[in-house]
CSV table of C-alpha atoms and ligand atoms in Angstrom, one decimal:
chain,number,residue,atom,x,y,z
A,1,MET,CA,89.6,-88.4,9.1
A,2,PHE,CA,89.7,-89.8,12.7
A,3,ASP,CA,91.7,-92.9,13.4
A,4,SER,CA,91.9,-92.3,17.2
A,5,VAL,CA,89.5,-90.5,19.5
A,6,GLN,CA,89.8,-89.8,23.2
A,7,VAL,CA,86.3,-89.9,24.8
A,8,VAL,CA,86.3,-87.9,28.0
A,9,GLY,CA,83.4,-88.8,30.3
A,10,ALA,CA,81.8,-92.2,30.6
A,11,GLY,CA,78.2,-91.2,31.3
A,12,ARG,CA,75.3,-92.4,29.2
A,13,VAL,CA,76.3,-90.5,26.1
A,14,GLY,CA,80.0,-91.1,26.4
A,15,SER,CA,79.6,-94.8,26.9
A,16,ALA,CA,77.3,-95.2,23.8
A,17,LEU,CA,79.6,-93.1,21.6
A,18,ALA,CA,82.8,-95.0,22.8
A,19,ALA,CA,81.1,-98.3,22.1
A,20,ARG,CA,80.2,-97.3,18.6
A,21,LEU,CA,83.7,-95.9,17.9
A,22,ALA,CA,85.2,-99.2,19.1
A,23,GLU,CA,82.9,-101.1,16.8
A,24,ARG,CA,84.2,-99.1,13.9
A,25,GLY,CA,87.8,-99.9,14.8
A,26,ILE,CA,88.7,-96.4,16.1
A,27,ARG,CA,91.5,-96.4,18.7
A,28,LEU,CA,90.2,-95.0,22.0
A,29,ASP,CA,93.5,-95.1,24.0
A,30,ALA,CA,96.0,-93.3,21.8
A,31,ASP,CA,98.5,-91.0,23.6
A,32,GLU,CA,98.0,-88.4,20.9
A,33,PRO,CA,94.4,-88.8,19.6
A,34,ASP,CA,93.1,-87.1,16.5
A,35,LEU,CA,90.1,-85.9,18.4
A,36,VAL,CA,89.2,-85.3,22.0
A,37,LEU,CA,85.5,-85.7,22.4
A,38,LEU,CA,84.1,-84.1,25.5
A,39,CYS,CA,81.1,-86.1,26.9
A,40,VAL,CA,81.1,-84.4,30.3
A,41,PRO,CA,78.2,-82.5,31.9
A,42,ASP,CA,77.5,-79.1,30.2
A,43,ARG,CA,78.8,-77.0,33.1
A,44,ALA,CA,82.2,-78.9,33.1
A,45,ILE,CA,82.9,-78.5,29.4
A,46,ALA,CA,84.8,-75.1,29.6
A,47,GLU,CA,87.0,-76.3,32.4
A,48,VAL,CA,87.8,-79.6,30.8
A,49,ALA,CA,88.5,-78.0,27.5
A,50,ARG,CA,91.0,-75.6,29.0
A,51,SER,CA,92.9,-78.6,30.5
A,52,VAL,CA,93.3,-80.3,27.1
A,53,ALA,CA,96.7,-79.6,25.5
A,54,PRO,CA,96.5,-77.8,22.1
A,55,GLY,CA,96.9,-79.9,19.0
A,56,PRO,CA,94.1,-82.4,18.3
A,57,TRP,CA,90.5,-81.6,17.2
A,58,ILE,CA,88.2,-81.0,20.1
A,59,ALA,CA,84.4,-81.4,20.2
A,60,HIS,CA,81.6,-81.4,22.7
A,61,VAL,CA,78.3,-83.3,22.4
A,62,SER,CA,76.1,-80.8,24.2
A,63,GLY,CA,72.9,-79.4,22.7
A,64,ALA,CA,72.8,-76.2,24.8
A,65,THR,CA,76.5,-75.2,25.1
A,66,PRO,CA,78.1,-72.7,22.6
A,67,LEU,CA,81.3,-73.4,20.8
A,68,ALA,CA,83.0,-70.7,22.8
A,69,ALA,CA,83.1,-73.1,25.8
A,70,LEU,CA,85.8,-74.9,23.8
A,71,ASP,CA,88.2,-71.9,24.1
A,72,PRO,CA,91.1,-71.6,23.6
A,73,HIS,CA,91.0,-74.4,20.9
A,74,GLU,CA,90.4,-73.3,17.3
A,75,ARG,CA,90.1,-76.7,15.6
A,76,ARG,CA,86.7,-77.4,17.2
A,77,PHE,CA,83.1,-78.3,16.5
A,78,GLY,CA,79.9,-79.5,18.3
A,79,LEU,CA,78.1,-82.7,17.6
A,80,HIS,CA,74.8,-83.2,19.5
A,81,PRO,CA,73.2,-86.5,19.0
A,82,LEU,CA,69.4,-85.8,19.1
A,83,GLN,CA,68.6,-88.8,21.2
A,84,THR,CA,67.9,-89.7,24.8
A,85,PHE,CA,70.3,-92.4,26.2
A,86,THR,CA,70.1,-95.0,28.9
A,87,ARG,CA,72.9,-96.9,30.5
A,88,SER,CA,71.2,-100.2,29.9
A,89,ARG,CA,71.7,-100.0,26.1
A,90,GLY,CA,74.8,-99.7,24.0
A,91,ALA,CA,75.8,-98.3,20.6
A,92,GLU,CA,72.6,-99.3,18.9
A,93,GLN,CA,71.0,-96.3,20.6
A,94,LEU,CA,72.6,-94.2,17.9
A,95,ASP,CA,71.0,-96.0,15.0
A,96,GLY,CA,68.6,-93.8,13.1
A,97,ALA,CA,69.2,-90.8,15.3
A,98,PHE,CA,69.9,-87.3,13.9
A,99,ALA,CA,72.8,-85.1,15.1
A,100,ALA,CA,73.2,-81.4,15.1
A,101,VAL,CA,76.7,-80.3,13.8
A,102,THR,CA,77.9,-76.8,14.7
A,103,ALA,CA,81.1,-75.5,13.2
A,104,GLU,CA,82.7,-72.2,12.4
A,105,THR,CA,84.8,-73.2,9.4
A,106,ASP,CA,84.4,-75.5,6.4
A,107,GLU,CA,87.1,-77.7,7.7
A,108,ALA,CA,85.4,-78.1,11.1
A,109,ARG,CA,82.1,-78.8,9.4
A,110,ALA,CA,83.8,-81.6,7.4
A,111,ALA,CA,85.2,-82.9,10.7
A,112,GLY,CA,81.8,-82.9,12.3
A,113,LEU,CA,80.2,-84.7,9.4
A,114,ALA,CA,83.0,-87.3,9.4
A,115,LEU,CA,82.4,-88.0,13.1
A,116,ALA,CA,78.6,-88.2,12.6
A,117,GLY,CA,79.3,-90.7,9.7
A,118,LEU,CA,81.5,-92.8,12.0
A,119,LEU,CA,78.9,-92.9,14.7
A,120,GLY,CA,76.1,-93.8,12.2
A,121,LEU,CA,74.2,-90.5,12.9
A,122,GLN,CA,72.2,-88.5,10.4
A,123,PRO,CA,73.9,-85.0,10.6
A,124,PHE,CA,72.3,-81.6,10.0
A,125,PRO,CA,73.9,-78.2,10.4
A,126,LEU,CA,73.0,-76.0,13.3
A,127,ALA,CA,74.0,-72.3,13.7
A,128,ASP,CA,75.8,-71.7,17.1
A,129,ASP,CA,73.5,-68.7,17.8
A,130,ARG,CA,70.3,-70.7,17.2
A,131,ARG,CA,71.2,-73.6,19.5
A,132,VAL,CA,69.2,-72.4,22.5
A,133,LEU,CA,66.0,-72.5,20.4
A,134,TYR,CA,66.9,-75.8,19.0
A,135,HIS,CA,67.5,-77.2,22.4
A,136,ALA,CA,64.2,-75.8,23.6
A,137,GLY,CA,62.5,-77.8,20.9
A,138,ALA,CA,64.4,-80.9,21.9
A,139,ALA,CA,63.3,-80.4,25.5
A,140,VAL,CA,59.6,-80.1,24.5
A,141,ALA,CA,59.8,-83.3,22.4
A,142,SER,CA,61.7,-85.4,24.9
A,143,ASN,CA,61.7,-84.1,28.5
A,144,TYR,CA,58.2,-82.6,28.5
A,145,LEU,CA,56.8,-85.7,26.9
A,146,VAL,CA,57.8,-87.4,30.2
A,147,THR,CA,55.8,-84.7,32.0
A,148,LEU,CA,52.8,-85.2,29.7
A,149,ARG,CA,53.0,-89.0,30.3
A,150,ARG,CA,53.1,-88.4,34.1
A,151,ALA,CA,50.1,-86.1,33.9
A,152,ALA,CA,48.1,-88.5,31.7
A,153,GLY,CA,49.1,-91.4,33.9
A,154,ARG,CA,47.7,-89.6,37.0
A,155,LEU,CA,44.3,-89.2,35.3
A,156,LEU,CA,44.2,-92.9,34.4
A,157,ASP,CA,45.3,-93.8,37.9
A,158,ASP,CA,42.5,-91.6,39.3
A,159,ALA,CA,40.1,-93.4,36.9
A,160,GLY,CA,41.2,-96.8,38.2
A,161,ALA,CA,42.9,-97.7,34.9
A,162,PRO,CA,46.6,-98.8,34.5
A,163,PRO,CA,48.8,-95.8,33.5
A,164,GLU,CA,51.1,-98.1,31.5
A,165,ALA,CA,48.2,-98.7,29.1
A,166,LEU,CA,49.1,-95.3,27.7
A,167,ASP,CA,52.5,-96.3,26.4
A,168,PRO,CA,51.5,-98.3,23.3
A,169,LEU,CA,49.1,-95.5,22.5
A,170,MET,CA,51.9,-92.9,22.7
A,171,ARG,CA,54.2,-95.0,20.6
A,172,ARG,CA,51.5,-95.6,17.9
A,173,THR,CA,50.8,-91.8,17.8
A,174,ILE,CA,54.4,-91.3,16.9
A,175,GLU,CA,54.5,-94.2,14.4
A,176,ASN,CA,51.4,-92.8,12.7
A,177,GLY,CA,53.3,-89.6,11.9
A,178,PHE,CA,51.5,-87.5,14.6
A,179,GLU,CA,48.2,-87.7,12.8
A,180,LEU,CA,45.7,-85.7,14.9
A,181,THR,CA,42.7,-87.8,16.1
A,182,GLY,CA,40.3,-87.5,19.0
A,183,PRO,CA,37.6,-85.1,20.2
A,184,ILE,CA,39.3,-81.9,19.1
A,185,ALA,CA,40.0,-83.2,15.6
A,186,ARG,CA,36.3,-84.2,15.4
A,187,GLY,CA,35.2,-80.9,16.8
A,188,ASP,CA,33.5,-82.6,19.7
A,189,TRP,CA,33.7,-79.7,22.3
A,190,GLU,CA,31.1,-81.2,24.6
A,191,THR,CA,33.5,-84.0,25.3
A,192,VAL,CA,36.4,-81.6,25.8
A,193,CYS,CA,34.2,-79.6,28.3
A,194,SER,CA,33.3,-82.8,30.1
A,195,HIS,CA,37.1,-83.6,30.4
A,196,GLU,CA,37.6,-80.2,32.0
A,197,THR,CA,34.9,-80.8,34.5
A,198,ALA,CA,36.3,-84.2,35.5
A,199,ILE,CA,39.9,-82.9,35.7
A,200,ALA,CA,38.8,-79.9,37.8
A,201,ASP,CA,37.3,-82.4,40.2
A,202,ALA,CA,40.0,-85.1,40.3
A,203,GLU,CA,43.2,-83.2,39.5
A,204,PRO,CA,42.6,-79.4,39.7
A,205,GLY,CA,46.3,-78.8,39.3
A,206,LEU,CA,46.2,-80.2,35.8
A,207,LEU,CA,43.3,-78.1,34.6
A,208,GLY,CA,45.4,-75.2,33.4
A,209,ALA,CA,47.8,-77.4,31.4
A,210,TYR,CA,44.9,-79.3,29.9
A,211,ARG,CA,43.2,-76.1,28.7
A,212,GLU,CA,46.4,-74.8,27.2
A,213,LEU,CA,47.0,-78.0,25.4
A,214,ALA,CA,43.4,-78.1,24.2
A,215,ARG,CA,43.7,-74.6,22.9
A,216,ALA,CA,47.0,-75.3,21.1
A,217,THR,CA,45.5,-78.5,19.6
A,218,ALA,CA,42.4,-76.6,18.4
A,219,LEU,CA,44.7,-74.1,16.7
A,220,LEU,CA,46.5,-77.0,15.0
A,221,ALA,CA,43.2,-78.5,13.9
A,222,SER,CA,41.8,-75.3,12.6
A,223,ARG,CA,45.0,-74.5,10.7
A,224,ALA,CA,44.6,-77.8,8.7
A,225,GLU,CA,42.7,-75.8,6.1
A,226,PRO,CA,43.8,-72.3,5.0
A,227,ARG,CA,41.2,-69.6,5.9
A,228,GLU,CA,40.6,-66.1,4.8
A,229,SER,CA,41.6,-63.7,7.5
A,230,MET,CA,39.0,-62.4,10.0
A,231,VAL,CA,36.9,-59.4,9.1
A,232,VAL,CA,35.7,-56.9,11.7
A,233,THR,CA,32.6,-55.0,11.0
A,234,SER,CA,30.8,-52.2,12.9
A,235,THR,CA,27.7,-51.6,10.7
A,236,VAL,CA,24.7,-53.7,9.8
A,237,ASP,CA,25.3,-53.1,6.1
A,238,ALA,CA,29.0,-54.1,6.2
A,239,THR,CA,28.1,-57.2,8.1
A,240,ARG,CA,25.5,-58.3,5.6
A,241,GLN,CA,27.8,-57.5,2.6
A,242,THR,CA,30.7,-59.5,4.2
A,243,LEU,CA,28.4,-62.5,4.9
A,244,ARG,CA,27.3,-62.5,1.3
A,245,ARG,CA,30.8,-63.6,0.4
A,246,HIS,CA,30.7,-66.5,2.8
A,247,GLY,CA,28.7,-69.7,1.9
A,248,GLY,CA,27.4,-72.7,3.8
A,249,THR,CA,26.1,-72.9,7.3
A,250,VAL,CA,26.5,-69.8,9.5
A,251,GLY,CA,27.1,-70.0,13.3
A,252,LEU,CA,26.6,-67.0,15.5
A,253,VAL,CA,28.2,-66.6,18.9
A,254,PRO,CA,26.8,-63.5,20.7
A,255,THR,CA,29.1,-62.1,23.4
A,256,MET,CA,29.6,-58.9,25.4
A,257,GLY,CA,33.4,-59.4,25.1
A,258,ALA,CA,36.0,-59.7,27.9
A,259,LEU,CA,36.3,-63.2,26.5
A,260,HIS,CA,37.1,-66.2,28.8
A,261,GLU,CA,37.2,-69.9,28.4
A,262,GLY,CA,33.4,-70.1,28.5
A,263,HIS,CA,33.1,-67.9,25.4
A,264,LEU,CA,36.0,-69.7,23.8
A,265,SER,CA,34.2,-73.1,24.2
A,266,LEU,CA,31.3,-71.6,22.2
A,267,LEU,CA,33.6,-70.3,19.5
A,268,ARG,CA,35.3,-73.8,19.2
A,269,ALA,CA,31.9,-75.5,18.9
A,270,ALA,CA,30.8,-73.1,16.2
A,271,ARG,CA,34.1,-73.4,14.3
A,272,ALA,CA,33.7,-77.2,14.4
A,273,GLU,CA,30.1,-77.2,13.3
A,274,CYS,CA,29.7,-74.3,10.9
A,275,ASP,CA,31.2,-73.2,7.6
A,276,THR,CA,31.1,-69.5,8.7
A,277,VAL,CA,31.5,-68.3,12.3
A,278,VAL,CA,30.3,-64.9,13.3
A,279,MET,CA,31.0,-63.5,16.8
A,280,SER,CA,29.2,-60.4,17.9
A,281,LEU,CA,30.9,-58.2,20.4
A,282,PHE,CA,28.4,-55.8,21.9
A,283,VAL,CA,27.9,-54.6,25.5
A,284,ASN,CA,24.1,-54.3,25.1
A,285,PRO,CA,22.9,-51.2,27.1
A,286,ALA,CA,19.3,-52.4,26.8
A,287,GLN,CA,19.9,-55.3,29.1
A,288,PHE,CA,21.4,-53.2,31.9
A,289,ALA,CA,19.1,-51.3,34.3
A,290,GLN,CA,20.0,-47.9,35.7
A,291,GLY,CA,22.6,-48.4,38.5
A,292,ASP,CA,23.8,-51.7,36.9
A,293,ASP,CA,27.4,-52.1,35.9
A,294,LEU,CA,27.1,-50.9,32.3
A,295,THR,CA,29.8,-48.3,32.5
A,296,ARG,CA,32.3,-50.4,34.4
A,297,TYR,CA,31.6,-53.6,32.5
A,298,PRO,CA,35.1,-55.0,31.6
A,299,ARG,CA,36.2,-54.2,28.0
A,300,ASP,CA,39.3,-55.3,26.1
A,301,GLU,CA,38.5,-55.3,22.4
A,302,ALA,CA,42.1,-55.8,21.2
A,303,ARG,CA,42.4,-58.9,23.3
A,304,ASP,CA,39.0,-60.2,22.3
A,305,LEU,CA,39.8,-59.7,18.6
A,306,ALA,CA,43.1,-61.6,18.9
A,307,LEU,CA,41.3,-64.5,20.6
A,308,ALA,CA,38.5,-64.5,18.0
A,309,GLU,CA,41.1,-64.6,15.2
A,310,GLU,CA,43.0,-67.4,17.1
A,311,HIS,CA,39.8,-69.4,17.3
A,312,GLY,CA,39.0,-69.2,13.6
A,313,VAL,CA,36.2,-66.7,13.7
A,314,ASP,CA,35.4,-65.4,10.2
A,315,VAL,CA,33.5,-62.2,11.0
A,316,VAL,CA,33.4,-60.1,14.3
A,317,PHE,CA,30.4,-57.8,14.4
A,318,ALA,CA,31.3,-55.0,16.9
A,319,PRO,CA,28.8,-52.2,16.4
A,320,PRO,CA,28.6,-49.0,18.5
A,321,PRO,CA,25.3,-48.7,20.5
A,322,GLU,CA,23.7,-46.2,18.1
A,323,GLU,CA,24.1,-48.8,15.2
A,324,LEU,CA,21.7,-51.2,16.9
A,325,TYR,CA,19.6,-48.5,18.7
A,326,PRO,CA,19.5,-45.6,16.2
A,327,PRO,CA,17.3,-42.5,17.0
A,328,GLY,CA,13.7,-43.4,16.6
A,329,HIS,CA,14.1,-47.1,17.7
A,330,GLN,CA,10.9,-48.2,19.4
A,331,THR,CA,10.5,-52.0,18.8
A,332,TRP,CA,11.0,-54.4,21.8
A,333,ILE,CA,10.7,-58.1,22.2
A,334,ASP,CA,9.2,-59.0,25.6
A,335,VAL,CA,9.0,-62.6,26.5
A,336,GLU,CA,6.5,-61.7,29.1
A,337,GLU,CA,6.1,-64.6,31.6
A,338,LEU,CA,9.5,-66.3,31.4
A,339,GLY,CA,11.2,-62.9,31.3
A,340,SER,CA,9.8,-61.8,34.6
A,341,THR,CA,10.7,-64.7,36.8
A,342,PHE,CA,14.0,-65.5,38.6
A,343,GLU,CA,16.5,-63.2,37.0
A,344,GLY,CA,13.7,-61.2,35.5
A,345,GLU,CA,12.2,-60.5,38.8
A,346,HIS,CA,15.4,-59.1,40.2
A,347,ARG,CA,16.5,-57.4,36.9
A,348,PRO,CA,13.3,-55.9,35.4
A,349,GLY,CA,13.7,-55.3,31.7
A,350,HIS,CA,16.9,-57.4,31.5
A,351,PHE,CA,15.4,-60.1,29.3
A,352,ARG,CA,13.6,-57.6,27.2
A,353,GLY,CA,17.0,-56.2,26.3
A,354,VAL,CA,18.5,-59.6,25.7
A,355,ALA,CA,15.6,-60.9,23.5
A,356,THR,CA,15.6,-57.6,21.5
A,357,VAL,CA,19.3,-57.6,20.8
A,358,CYS,CA,19.4,-61.3,19.9
A,359,CYS,CA,16.4,-60.8,17.6
A,360,LYS,CA,18.3,-58.0,15.9
A,361,LEU,CA,21.5,-60.1,15.6
A,362,PHE,CA,19.5,-63.0,14.2
A,363,GLY,CA,18.0,-60.7,11.6
A,364,ILE,CA,21.4,-59.2,10.6
A,365,VAL,CA,23.5,-62.4,10.6
A,366,ARG,CA,20.7,-64.9,9.7
A,367,PRO,CA,22.6,-67.7,11.4
A,368,ASP,CA,21.6,-71.4,11.0
A,369,ARG,CA,22.8,-72.0,14.6
A,370,ALA,CA,23.4,-69.7,17.5
A,371,TYR,CA,25.6,-70.7,20.4
A,372,PHE,CA,24.9,-70.0,24.1
A,373,GLY,CA,26.2,-71.1,27.5
A,374,GLN,CA,24.2,-73.2,30.0
A,375,LYS,CA,25.7,-70.7,32.5
A,376,ASP,CA,22.9,-68.3,31.5
A,377,ALA,CA,20.2,-71.0,31.6
A,378,GLN,CA,17.2,-68.6,31.7
A,379,GLN,CA,18.6,-66.6,28.8
A,380,VAL,CA,18.5,-69.8,26.7
A,381,GLU,CA,15.0,-70.5,27.9
A,382,VAL,CA,13.8,-67.0,27.0
A,383,LEU,CA,15.4,-67.1,23.6
A,384,ARG,CA,14.0,-70.6,22.8
A,385,ARG,CA,10.5,-69.2,23.6
A,386,MET,CA,11.1,-66.2,21.4
A,387,LEU,CA,12.3,-68.3,18.4
A,388,LYS,CA,9.2,-70.4,18.8
A,389,ASP,CA,6.8,-67.5,19.2
A,390,LEU,CA,8.2,-65.6,16.3
A,391,PHE,CA,8.7,-68.6,14.0
A,392,LEU,CA,12.4,-67.8,13.6
A,393,ASP,CA,14.4,-70.6,12.1
A,394,VAL,CA,17.6,-70.7,14.2
A,395,GLU,CA,18.9,-73.7,16.0
A,396,LEU,CA,20.0,-73.0,19.5
A,397,ARG,CA,23.2,-74.8,20.6
A,398,VAL,CA,23.8,-74.8,24.3
A,399,LEU,CA,27.2,-75.7,25.7
A,400,PRO,CA,28.0,-76.7,29.3
A,401,THR,CA,29.2,-74.2,31.9
A,402,VAL,CA,32.9,-73.8,32.0
A,403,ARG,CA,34.3,-73.5,35.5
A,404,ASP,CA,37.6,-72.6,37.1
A,405,ALA,CA,39.5,-75.4,38.8
A,406,ASP,CA,38.0,-74.4,42.1
A,407,GLY,CA,34.4,-74.7,40.7
A,408,LEU,CA,33.6,-71.1,40.2
A,409,ALA,CA,31.7,-70.6,36.9
A,410,LEU,CA,33.7,-68.4,34.6
A,411,SER,CA,32.2,-64.9,34.1
A,412,SER,CA,33.5,-61.6,32.9
A,413,ARG,CA,32.2,-60.2,36.2
A,414,ASN,CA,34.6,-62.4,38.2
A,415,ALA,CA,37.1,-59.7,37.4
A,416,TYR,CA,35.3,-57.4,39.9
A,417,LEU,CA,36.0,-59.8,42.8
A,418,SER,CA,38.8,-59.1,45.3
A,419,PRO,CA,40.8,-62.2,46.3
A,420,GLU,CA,38.7,-62.4,49.6
A,421,GLU,CA,35.4,-62.0,47.7
A,422,ARG,CA,36.5,-64.6,45.2
A,423,ARG,CA,37.1,-67.1,48.0
A,424,ARG,CA,33.7,-66.3,49.5
A,425,ALA,CA,32.1,-66.7,46.0
A,426,LEU,CA,33.0,-70.4,46.0
A,427,ALA,CA,30.1,-70.9,48.3
A,428,LEU,CA,27.9,-70.5,45.2
A,429,PRO,CA,29.0,-73.6,43.3
A,430,ARG,CA,29.3,-75.5,46.6
A,431,ALA,CA,25.7,-74.7,47.5
A,432,LEU,CA,24.4,-75.6,44.0
A,433,ALA,CA,26.2,-78.9,44.2
A,434,THR,CA,23.8,-80.0,46.9
A,435,ARG,CA,21.1,-79.9,44.2
A,436,ASP,CA,18.7,-79.0,47.1
A,437,PRO,CA,17.3,-75.4,47.3
A,438,ARG,CA,16.8,-75.5,51.0
A,439,ARG,CA,20.3,-76.8,51.8
A,440,ALA,CA,21.8,-74.5,49.2
A,441,ARG,CA,20.2,-71.4,50.8
A,442,GLU,CA,21.5,-72.4,54.2
A,443,LEU,CA,25.0,-72.8,52.9
A,444,LEU,CA,24.9,-69.5,51.1
A,445,SER,CA,23.5,-67.7,54.1
A,446,ALA,CA,26.1,-69.4,56.4
A,447,ASP,CA,28.8,-68.0,54.2
A,448,GLY,CA,27.3,-64.5,54.5
A,449,LEU,CA,26.3,-64.1,50.8
A,450,GLU,CA,23.3,-62.0,50.0
A,451,VAL,CA,20.9,-64.3,48.2
A,452,ASP,CA,18.6,-62.8,45.5
A,453,TYR,CA,17.1,-66.3,44.8
A,454,VAL,CA,18.0,-69.9,44.9
A,455,ALA,CA,15.3,-72.2,43.4
A,456,VAL,CA,14.5,-75.0,41.1
A,457,ALA,CA,13.7,-73.5,37.7
A,458,PRO,CA,11.5,-75.6,35.4
A,459,PHE,CA,13.6,-75.0,32.3
A,460,ASP,CA,14.6,-77.5,29.7
A,461,PRO,CA,16.5,-79.1,31.3
A,462,PRO,CA,15.4,-78.2,34.9
A,463,VAL,CA,18.1,-76.5,36.9
A,464,LEU,CA,18.8,-75.4,40.4
A,465,ALA,CA,19.6,-71.7,39.8
A,466,ALA,CA,20.9,-69.0,42.1
A,467,ALA,CA,21.9,-65.4,42.1
A,468,VAL,CA,23.9,-63.9,45.0
A,469,ARG,CA,25.8,-60.8,45.8
A,470,VAL,CA,29.4,-60.9,46.9
A,471,GLY,CA,30.3,-57.4,48.0
A,472,GLY,CA,29.2,-55.2,45.1
A,473,THR,CA,29.2,-58.0,42.5
A,474,ARG,CA,26.2,-60.0,41.5
A,475,LEU,CA,26.9,-63.6,40.4
A,476,ILE,CA,24.6,-66.1,38.8
A,477,ASP,CA,25.1,-69.9,38.4
A,478,ASN,CA,23.0,-73.0,38.0
A,479,VAL,CA,23.4,-76.8,37.9
A,480,VAL,CA,21.4,-79.1,35.6
A,481,LEU,CA,19.2,-81.3,37.8
A,482,ASP,CA,19.0,-84.4,35.7
A,483,GLU,CA,22.8,-84.8,35.4
A,484,GLU,CA,24.8,-86.9,37.8
A,485,GLU,CA,26.9,-84.8,40.2
A,486,PRO,CA,30.6,-85.4,39.4
A,487,ALA,CA,31.9,-87.9,41.9
B,1,AMP,P1,28.3,-62.7,27.8
B,1,AMP,O1,29.5,-62.2,27.1
B,1,AMP,O2,28.4,-62.8,29.3
B,1,AMP,O3,27.0,-62.2,27.3
B,1,AMP,O4,28.3,-64.3,27.4
B,1,AMP,C1,28.2,-64.7,26.1
B,1,AMP,C2,27.9,-66.1,26.0
B,1,AMP,O5,28.9,-66.9,26.7
B,1,AMP,C3,26.5,-66.5,26.6
B,1,AMP,O6,25.9,-67.4,25.8
B,1,AMP,C4,26.9,-67.0,27.9
B,1,AMP,O7,26.0,-68.0,28.4
B,1,AMP,C5,28.2,-67.8,27.6
B,1,AMP,N1,29.0,-68.0,28.8
B,1,AMP,C6,29.4,-67.1,29.7
B,1,AMP,N2,30.0,-67.6,30.7
B,1,AMP,C7,30.1,-69.0,30.5
B,1,AMP,C8,30.7,-70.1,31.1
B,1,AMP,N3,31.3,-70.0,32.3
B,1,AMP,N4,30.5,-71.3,30.5
B,1,AMP,C9,29.9,-71.4,29.3
B,1,AMP,N5,29.4,-70.4,28.6
B,1,AMP,C10,29.5,-69.2,29.2
């Protein structure tokens, strides 16, 4: 169809295409070519097209530019080689590559296919009005891969490892057909949490991107097997009935909602380790004292349900208060000694409420495993004692504290902090990082935070725990004492 082609533009793409056409015996210097192929920068296409005298076919090789840029020509098409080109290579760069052909008539489509055949490209049709989406996909696969490689390289560099060691790994991942391996595929969320801690320390600017990618990868991993859609229950009976339909091991993640990455790390672990995942969503009035923040506690059930669904939760149990505390309720679980120290001393009755609601949830859901955060170390300690004392057969799984890039432990209550208070709140992780109660207290006081307590708590494992007030907000945090402080 084309014996002669005038290639306009001698950039990376134009040079490779011209070299291939010359190899195939196409004349490139004809006075009246059959086709004018515009290999100029995208923003120049329209102007160059207008300067071409009518007559021959005209085409551009841009992924993002609509055919209208070739006005006023009517015999026109687009051919976008889906490949990245470098000047140091020649026509062989086209081998094996695909090419998007965009055309408005059958004749133009045939012309596009003919050119793709000459160039040795594998053509596929692309609608002109879908090309922006197509081009976005190409940018993710090619350009953003460069960004990912740069980010990964920085982490290796920080670790004292050679960044170029990543390249064969990246190549093999592609050659292996993008098979998903690694901690997320294995469901090893403890490792993912430890990555986050290390990144927050060495490259805080990369933490957000890492989390988004981990989240997207978790979705990918959980979609590997089709699941029934999530069920939301509000009564004890409906929850029990729903769970009868589910078999295997049951994991329970108790939450008060306003979900953040800390909660999500528990959901991911439960999803990876259990056949059925139940999340409870209940702001438990019994664990709030008069004057606490029960009425203003952040709530966003719609968002929480969407996140639960996204993380592969099977059942969300979201009862109203009167379902768990109906009229006549009078049984309480009081873990007497443990429940009255540290937090318990400052929030009398708090752990009585926590232990009672967890005991109820364990009775309703009958989980094999229940998931809690190390962030609330004393809660874990109280529940462990309760399970032991009441001979309840539930395995406690405790996941590391998830922190923001600046070190502040994630908490639904962080939403109360003004930007200024949030800045001052950073004294809490900084003080705990000393792992020394005396120095920690000095640091907290120096930053003007009101300290409820800061002390070594003899839990399993032992922690340095603290509770402080920043403005009207009470924050708690702890660090495990037998762990190395991140460098
Ligand atoms: P809450 O909704 O505050 O009752 O928390 C529900 C669960 O999430 C508890 O087991 C908490 O310990 C856990 N959790 C809260 N914040 C974090 C965090 N920053 N990292 C890990 N787990 C957390």
